[in-house]
Coordinates of C-alpha atoms in Angstrom, one line a residue:
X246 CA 67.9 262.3 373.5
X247 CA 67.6 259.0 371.3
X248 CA 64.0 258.0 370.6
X249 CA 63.4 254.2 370.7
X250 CA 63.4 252.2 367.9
X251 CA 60.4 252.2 365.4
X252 CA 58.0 248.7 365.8
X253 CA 58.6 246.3 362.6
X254 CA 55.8 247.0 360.2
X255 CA 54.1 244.3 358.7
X256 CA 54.7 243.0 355.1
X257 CA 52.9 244.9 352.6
X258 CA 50.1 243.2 351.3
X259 CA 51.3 242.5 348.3
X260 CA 54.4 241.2 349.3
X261 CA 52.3 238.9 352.0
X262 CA 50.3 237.8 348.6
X263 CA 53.6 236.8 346.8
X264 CA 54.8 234.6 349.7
X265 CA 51.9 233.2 349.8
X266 CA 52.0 231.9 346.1
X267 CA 55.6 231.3 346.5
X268 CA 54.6 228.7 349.6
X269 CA 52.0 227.5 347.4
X270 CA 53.6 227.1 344.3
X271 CA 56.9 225.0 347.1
X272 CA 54.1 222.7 348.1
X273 CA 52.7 221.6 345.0
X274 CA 56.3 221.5 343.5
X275 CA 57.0 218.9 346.7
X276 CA 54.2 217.0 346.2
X277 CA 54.4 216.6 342.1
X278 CA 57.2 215.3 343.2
X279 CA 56.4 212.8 346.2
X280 CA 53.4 211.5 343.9
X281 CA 56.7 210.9 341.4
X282 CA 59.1 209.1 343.5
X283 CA 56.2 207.0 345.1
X284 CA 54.4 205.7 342.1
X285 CA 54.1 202.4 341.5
X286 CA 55.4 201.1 338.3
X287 CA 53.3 199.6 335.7
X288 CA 51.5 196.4 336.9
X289 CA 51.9 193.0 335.1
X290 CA 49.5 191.2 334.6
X291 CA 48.2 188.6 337.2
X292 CA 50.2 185.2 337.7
X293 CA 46.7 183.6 337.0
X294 CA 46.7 185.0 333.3
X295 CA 50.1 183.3 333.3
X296 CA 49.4 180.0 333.6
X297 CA 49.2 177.8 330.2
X298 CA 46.2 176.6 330.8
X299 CA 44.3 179.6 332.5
X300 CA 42.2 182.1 330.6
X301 CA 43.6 185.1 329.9
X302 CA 42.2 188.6 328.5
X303 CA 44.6 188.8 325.6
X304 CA 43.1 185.4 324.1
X305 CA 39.4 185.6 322.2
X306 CA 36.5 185.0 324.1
X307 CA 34.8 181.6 324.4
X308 CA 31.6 183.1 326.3
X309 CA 29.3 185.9 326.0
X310 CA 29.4 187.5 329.4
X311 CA 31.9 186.8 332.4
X312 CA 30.5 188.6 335.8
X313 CA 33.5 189.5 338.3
X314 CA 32.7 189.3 341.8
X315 CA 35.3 190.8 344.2
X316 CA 34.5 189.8 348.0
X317 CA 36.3 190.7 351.0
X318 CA 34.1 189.2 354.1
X319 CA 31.0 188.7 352.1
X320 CA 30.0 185.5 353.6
X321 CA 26.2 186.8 354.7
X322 CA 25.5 189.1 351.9
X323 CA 26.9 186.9 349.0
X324 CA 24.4 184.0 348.9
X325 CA 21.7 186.5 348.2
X326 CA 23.6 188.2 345.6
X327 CA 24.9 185.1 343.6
X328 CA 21.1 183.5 344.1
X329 CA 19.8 186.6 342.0
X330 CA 22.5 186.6 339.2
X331 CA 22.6 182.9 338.9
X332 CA 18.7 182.8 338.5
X333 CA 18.3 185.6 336.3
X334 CA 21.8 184.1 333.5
X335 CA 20.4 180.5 333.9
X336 CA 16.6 181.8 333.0
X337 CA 18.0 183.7 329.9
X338 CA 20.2 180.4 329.2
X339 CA 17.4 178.5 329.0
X340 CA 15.4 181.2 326.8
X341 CA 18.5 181.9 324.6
X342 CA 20.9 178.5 324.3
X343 CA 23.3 180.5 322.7
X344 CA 24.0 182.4 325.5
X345 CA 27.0 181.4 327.8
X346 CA 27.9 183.0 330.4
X347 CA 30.8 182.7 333.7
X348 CA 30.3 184.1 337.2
X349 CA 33.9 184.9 338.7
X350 CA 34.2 185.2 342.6
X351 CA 36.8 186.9 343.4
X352 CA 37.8 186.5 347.4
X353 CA 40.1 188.9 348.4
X354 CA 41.4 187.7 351.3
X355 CA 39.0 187.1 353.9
X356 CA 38.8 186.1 356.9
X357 CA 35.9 184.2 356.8
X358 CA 33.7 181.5 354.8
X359 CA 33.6 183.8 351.5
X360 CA 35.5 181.3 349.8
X361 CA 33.6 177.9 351.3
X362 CA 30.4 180.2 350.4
X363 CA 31.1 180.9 346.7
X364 CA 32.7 177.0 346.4
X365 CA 29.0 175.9 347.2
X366 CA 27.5 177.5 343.7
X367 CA 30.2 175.9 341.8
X368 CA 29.1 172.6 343.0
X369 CA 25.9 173.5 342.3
X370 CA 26.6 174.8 338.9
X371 CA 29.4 173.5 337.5
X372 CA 32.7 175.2 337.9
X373 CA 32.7 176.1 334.0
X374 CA 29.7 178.3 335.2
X375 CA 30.7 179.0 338.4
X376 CA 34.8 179.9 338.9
X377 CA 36.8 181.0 342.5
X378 CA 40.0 182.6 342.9
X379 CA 41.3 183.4 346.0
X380 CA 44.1 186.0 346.8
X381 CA 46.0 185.1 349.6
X382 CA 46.3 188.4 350.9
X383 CA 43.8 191.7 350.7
X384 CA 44.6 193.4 347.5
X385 CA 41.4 196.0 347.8
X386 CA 38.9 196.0 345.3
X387 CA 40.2 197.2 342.2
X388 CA 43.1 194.7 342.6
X389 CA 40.1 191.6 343.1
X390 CA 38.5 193.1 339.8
X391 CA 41.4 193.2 337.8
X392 CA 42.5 190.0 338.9
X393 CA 39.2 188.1 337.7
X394 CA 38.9 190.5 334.4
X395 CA 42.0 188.7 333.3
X396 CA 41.0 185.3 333.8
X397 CA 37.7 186.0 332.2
X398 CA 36.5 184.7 329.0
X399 CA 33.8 186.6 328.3
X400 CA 32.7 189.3 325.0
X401 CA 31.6 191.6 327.2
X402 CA 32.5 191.8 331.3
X403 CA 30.5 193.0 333.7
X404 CA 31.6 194.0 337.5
X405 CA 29.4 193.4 340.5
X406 CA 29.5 193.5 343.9
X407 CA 29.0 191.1 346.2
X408 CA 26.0 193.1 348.4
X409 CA 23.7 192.7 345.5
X410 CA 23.0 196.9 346.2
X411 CA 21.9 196.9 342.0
X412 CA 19.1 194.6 340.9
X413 CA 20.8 192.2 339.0
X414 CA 18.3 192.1 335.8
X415 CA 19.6 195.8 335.4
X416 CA 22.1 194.4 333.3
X417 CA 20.1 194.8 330.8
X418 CA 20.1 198.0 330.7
X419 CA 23.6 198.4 330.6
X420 CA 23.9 196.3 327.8
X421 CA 21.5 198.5 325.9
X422 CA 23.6 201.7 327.0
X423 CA 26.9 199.7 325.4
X424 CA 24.5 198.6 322.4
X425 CA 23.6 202.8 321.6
X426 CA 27.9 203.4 321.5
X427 CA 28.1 201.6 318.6
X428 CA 29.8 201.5 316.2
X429 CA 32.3 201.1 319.1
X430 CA 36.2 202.4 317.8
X431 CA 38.4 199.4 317.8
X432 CA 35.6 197.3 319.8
X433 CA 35.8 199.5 322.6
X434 CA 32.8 200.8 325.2
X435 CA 31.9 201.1 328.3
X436 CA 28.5 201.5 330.3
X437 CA 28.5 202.2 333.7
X438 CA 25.5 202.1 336.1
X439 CA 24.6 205.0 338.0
X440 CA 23.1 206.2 341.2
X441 CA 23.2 209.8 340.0
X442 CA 19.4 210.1 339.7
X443 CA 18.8 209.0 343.6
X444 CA 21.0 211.9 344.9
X445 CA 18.5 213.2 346.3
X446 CA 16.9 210.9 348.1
X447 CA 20.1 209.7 349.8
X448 CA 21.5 213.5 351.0
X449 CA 17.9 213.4 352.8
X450 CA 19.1 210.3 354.6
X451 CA 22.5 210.8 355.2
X452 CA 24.5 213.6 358.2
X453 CA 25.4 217.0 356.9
X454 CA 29.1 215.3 357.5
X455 CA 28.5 212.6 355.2
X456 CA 26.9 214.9 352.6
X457 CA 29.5 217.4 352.7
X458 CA 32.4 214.4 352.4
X459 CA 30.3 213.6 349.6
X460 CA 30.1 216.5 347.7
X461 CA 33.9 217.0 348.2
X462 CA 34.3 213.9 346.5
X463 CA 32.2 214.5 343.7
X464 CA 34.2 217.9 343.0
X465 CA 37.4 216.2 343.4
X466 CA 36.6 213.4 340.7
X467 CA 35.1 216.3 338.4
X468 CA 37.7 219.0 339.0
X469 CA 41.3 216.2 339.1
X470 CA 40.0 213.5 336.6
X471 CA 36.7 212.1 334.8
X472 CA 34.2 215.5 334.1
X473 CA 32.0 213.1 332.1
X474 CA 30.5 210.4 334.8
X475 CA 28.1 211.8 337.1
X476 CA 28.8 208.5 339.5
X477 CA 32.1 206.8 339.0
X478 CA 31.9 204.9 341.9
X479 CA 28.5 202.4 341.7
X480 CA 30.3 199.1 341.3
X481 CA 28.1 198.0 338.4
X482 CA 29.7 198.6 334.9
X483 CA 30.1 196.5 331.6
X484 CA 32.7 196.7 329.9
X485 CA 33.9 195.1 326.0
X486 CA 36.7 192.9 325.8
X487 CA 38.8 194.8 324.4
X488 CA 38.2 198.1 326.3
X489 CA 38.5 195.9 329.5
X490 CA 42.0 194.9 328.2
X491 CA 43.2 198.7 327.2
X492 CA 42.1 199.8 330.6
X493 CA 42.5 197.2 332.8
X494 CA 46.3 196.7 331.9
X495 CA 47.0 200.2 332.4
X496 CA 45.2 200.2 335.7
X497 CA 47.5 201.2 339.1
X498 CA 45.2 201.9 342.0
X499 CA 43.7 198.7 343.7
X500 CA 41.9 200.5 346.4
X501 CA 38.4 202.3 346.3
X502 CA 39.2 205.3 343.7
X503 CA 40.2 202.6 341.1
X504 CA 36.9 203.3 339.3
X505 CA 38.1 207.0 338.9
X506 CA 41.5 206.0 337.6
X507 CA 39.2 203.0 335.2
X508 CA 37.3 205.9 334.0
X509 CA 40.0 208.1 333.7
X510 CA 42.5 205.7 331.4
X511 CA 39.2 205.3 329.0
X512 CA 38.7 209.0 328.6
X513 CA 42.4 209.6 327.9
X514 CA 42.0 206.6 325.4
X515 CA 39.0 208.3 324.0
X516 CA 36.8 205.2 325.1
X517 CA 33.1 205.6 324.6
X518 CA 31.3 205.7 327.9
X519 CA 27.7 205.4 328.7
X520 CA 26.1 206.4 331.9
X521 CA 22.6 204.7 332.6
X522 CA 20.5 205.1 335.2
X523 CA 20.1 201.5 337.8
X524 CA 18.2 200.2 340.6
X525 CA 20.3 200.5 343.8
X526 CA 19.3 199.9 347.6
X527 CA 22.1 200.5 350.3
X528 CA 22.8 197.1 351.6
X529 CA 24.2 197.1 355.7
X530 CA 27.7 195.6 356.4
X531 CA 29.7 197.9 353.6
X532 CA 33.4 198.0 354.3
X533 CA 33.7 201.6 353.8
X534 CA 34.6 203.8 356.9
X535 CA 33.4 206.8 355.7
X536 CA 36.2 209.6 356.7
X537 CA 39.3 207.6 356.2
X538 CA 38.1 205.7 353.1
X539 CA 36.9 209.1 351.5
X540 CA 40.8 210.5 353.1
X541 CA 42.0 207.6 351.2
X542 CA 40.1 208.0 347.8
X543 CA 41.0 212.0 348.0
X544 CA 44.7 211.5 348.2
X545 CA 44.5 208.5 345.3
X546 CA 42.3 211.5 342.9
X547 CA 45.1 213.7 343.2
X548 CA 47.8 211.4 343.0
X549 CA 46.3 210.0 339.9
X550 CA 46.4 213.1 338.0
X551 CA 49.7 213.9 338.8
X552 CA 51.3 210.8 338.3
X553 CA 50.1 210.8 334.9
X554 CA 50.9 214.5 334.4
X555 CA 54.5 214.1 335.7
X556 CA 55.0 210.8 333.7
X557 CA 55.5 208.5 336.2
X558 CA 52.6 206.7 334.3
X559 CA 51.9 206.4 331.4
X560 CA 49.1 205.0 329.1
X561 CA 50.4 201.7 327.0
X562 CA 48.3 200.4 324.3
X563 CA 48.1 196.5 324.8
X564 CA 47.1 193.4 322.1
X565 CA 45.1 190.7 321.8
X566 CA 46.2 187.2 320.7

């Protein structure tokens, strides 16, 4: 009499383990290369640092400070923003007449009266003071920032958004986290603002959701690329000339995780980097959907670090004039 067949055992568990890493080790091998064949090549600079008579990064500064405003849809919160700056640089002008200064508005392509809105303080100031430039399409912010960094003429940049979420006199205390790098390696530093010390207070307030997309964030930026920034992302941070120019140039993301990729081209160039501690108050109307934007940033973090591990970029050291 036959007996029936024996049932199929199962794989061994280490054999089930092996497949595993095998499948593992397929998919990362697939997407090393998809973040490859996908990357963008190295950006040239903006048409506006063309021009013969523009300003341009790679030429010596002719002011002390240049402010760069990127604004998508900011017609409501921008007036009390640019009030604030505007009051606090013309007060110090007036205290210090050596001190020059340029605010740069960057409008990103919106659809409403951004650009009428920031037009209004040039009349007002002057438009030596007071500059515009408007993309004719949405670039995203790190695209806006970098387009206004290299039209600026300033020592020492600054980046700002247009809410007006950080006091604007804590510039200040940037400039004396950029003043306690020195001496600064080939006249390079940056200080970045930081929200890091009102963690706390802000978990309290937000959904366990939020919180937890939050702290996958963090662990992303920490774990793929900058280990040395508590907050890369507060949009307040000073920058030198020249480190503006080494990083900027090199710069490929133009979406929201372009202050991780920022961060992450200085600490490969073995930039300085302050972090220092600044007023901030969440301002309503932010343009950040919070699951697809942080879906967004956590593909960007990894592709970052494997674009530049595969090659596909690469750091290129850049001159002045």
């Amino acid at each position: 009499m036959a007996l029936p067949p024996l049932p199929s055992l199962p794989l061994s568990l280490p054999a089930a383990a092996l497949a595993l890493a095998a499948l593992a080790a397929f998919l990362l091998v697939l997407i090393c290369i998809i973040a490859h064949v996908t990357a963008k090549t190295m950006p040239h600079e903006d048409a506006e640092c063309r021009k013969g008579s523009a300003p341009n990064l790679r030429d010596p500064a002719t002011r002390e400070l240049s402010v760069i405003v990127p604004s998508y849809n900011e017609e409501n919160r921008l007036p009390l923003m640019m009030d604030e700056a505007l009051d606090y640089l013309e007060n110090r002008q007036k205290q210090d007449p050596s001190f020059t200064y340029e605010v740069i508005v960057v409008n990103d392509g919106s659809k409403d009266q951004t650009a009428k809105v920031a037009k209004e303080y040039c009349k007002k100031y002057g438009s030596d003071k007071v500059r515009v430039i408007s993309l004719e399409k949405n670039r995203g912010k790190g695209g806006a920032v970098r387009t206004g960094v290299f039209s600026s003429r300033g020592k020492t940049i600054l980046m700002a958004d247009a809410d007006g979420a950080t006091k604007f006199a804590d510039i200040e205390k940037v400039e004396e986290g950029l003043k306690n790098l020195r001496p600064w390696p080939e006249g390079m530093a940056i200080s970045c603002g930081s929200r890091a010390h009102l963690e706390k207070d802000s978990i309290a307030k937000r959904s366990y959701f939020r919180t937890l997309l939050m702290y996958g964030f963090h662990f992303l930026v920490w774990f793929l690329c900058v280990k040395e920034i508590r907050d890369t992302q507060c949009g307040f941070k000073l920058l030198t000339r020249q480190a503006a120019l080494q990083t900027f140039s090199n710069l490929h993301i133009e979406r929201w995780a372009f202050d991780v990729e920022l961060l992450y081209i200085a600490q490969r160039l073995k930039i300085p980097i302050a972090e220092v501690a600044v007023n901030w108050t969440e301002i309503e109307g932010s343009k950040l959907v919070p699951f697809w934007s942080w879906l967004q940033m956590g593909r960007d973090l990894l592709f970052i670090r494997l674009r530049y591990m595969t090659g596909a970029w690469k750091l290129e050291a850049k001159k002045c004039n």
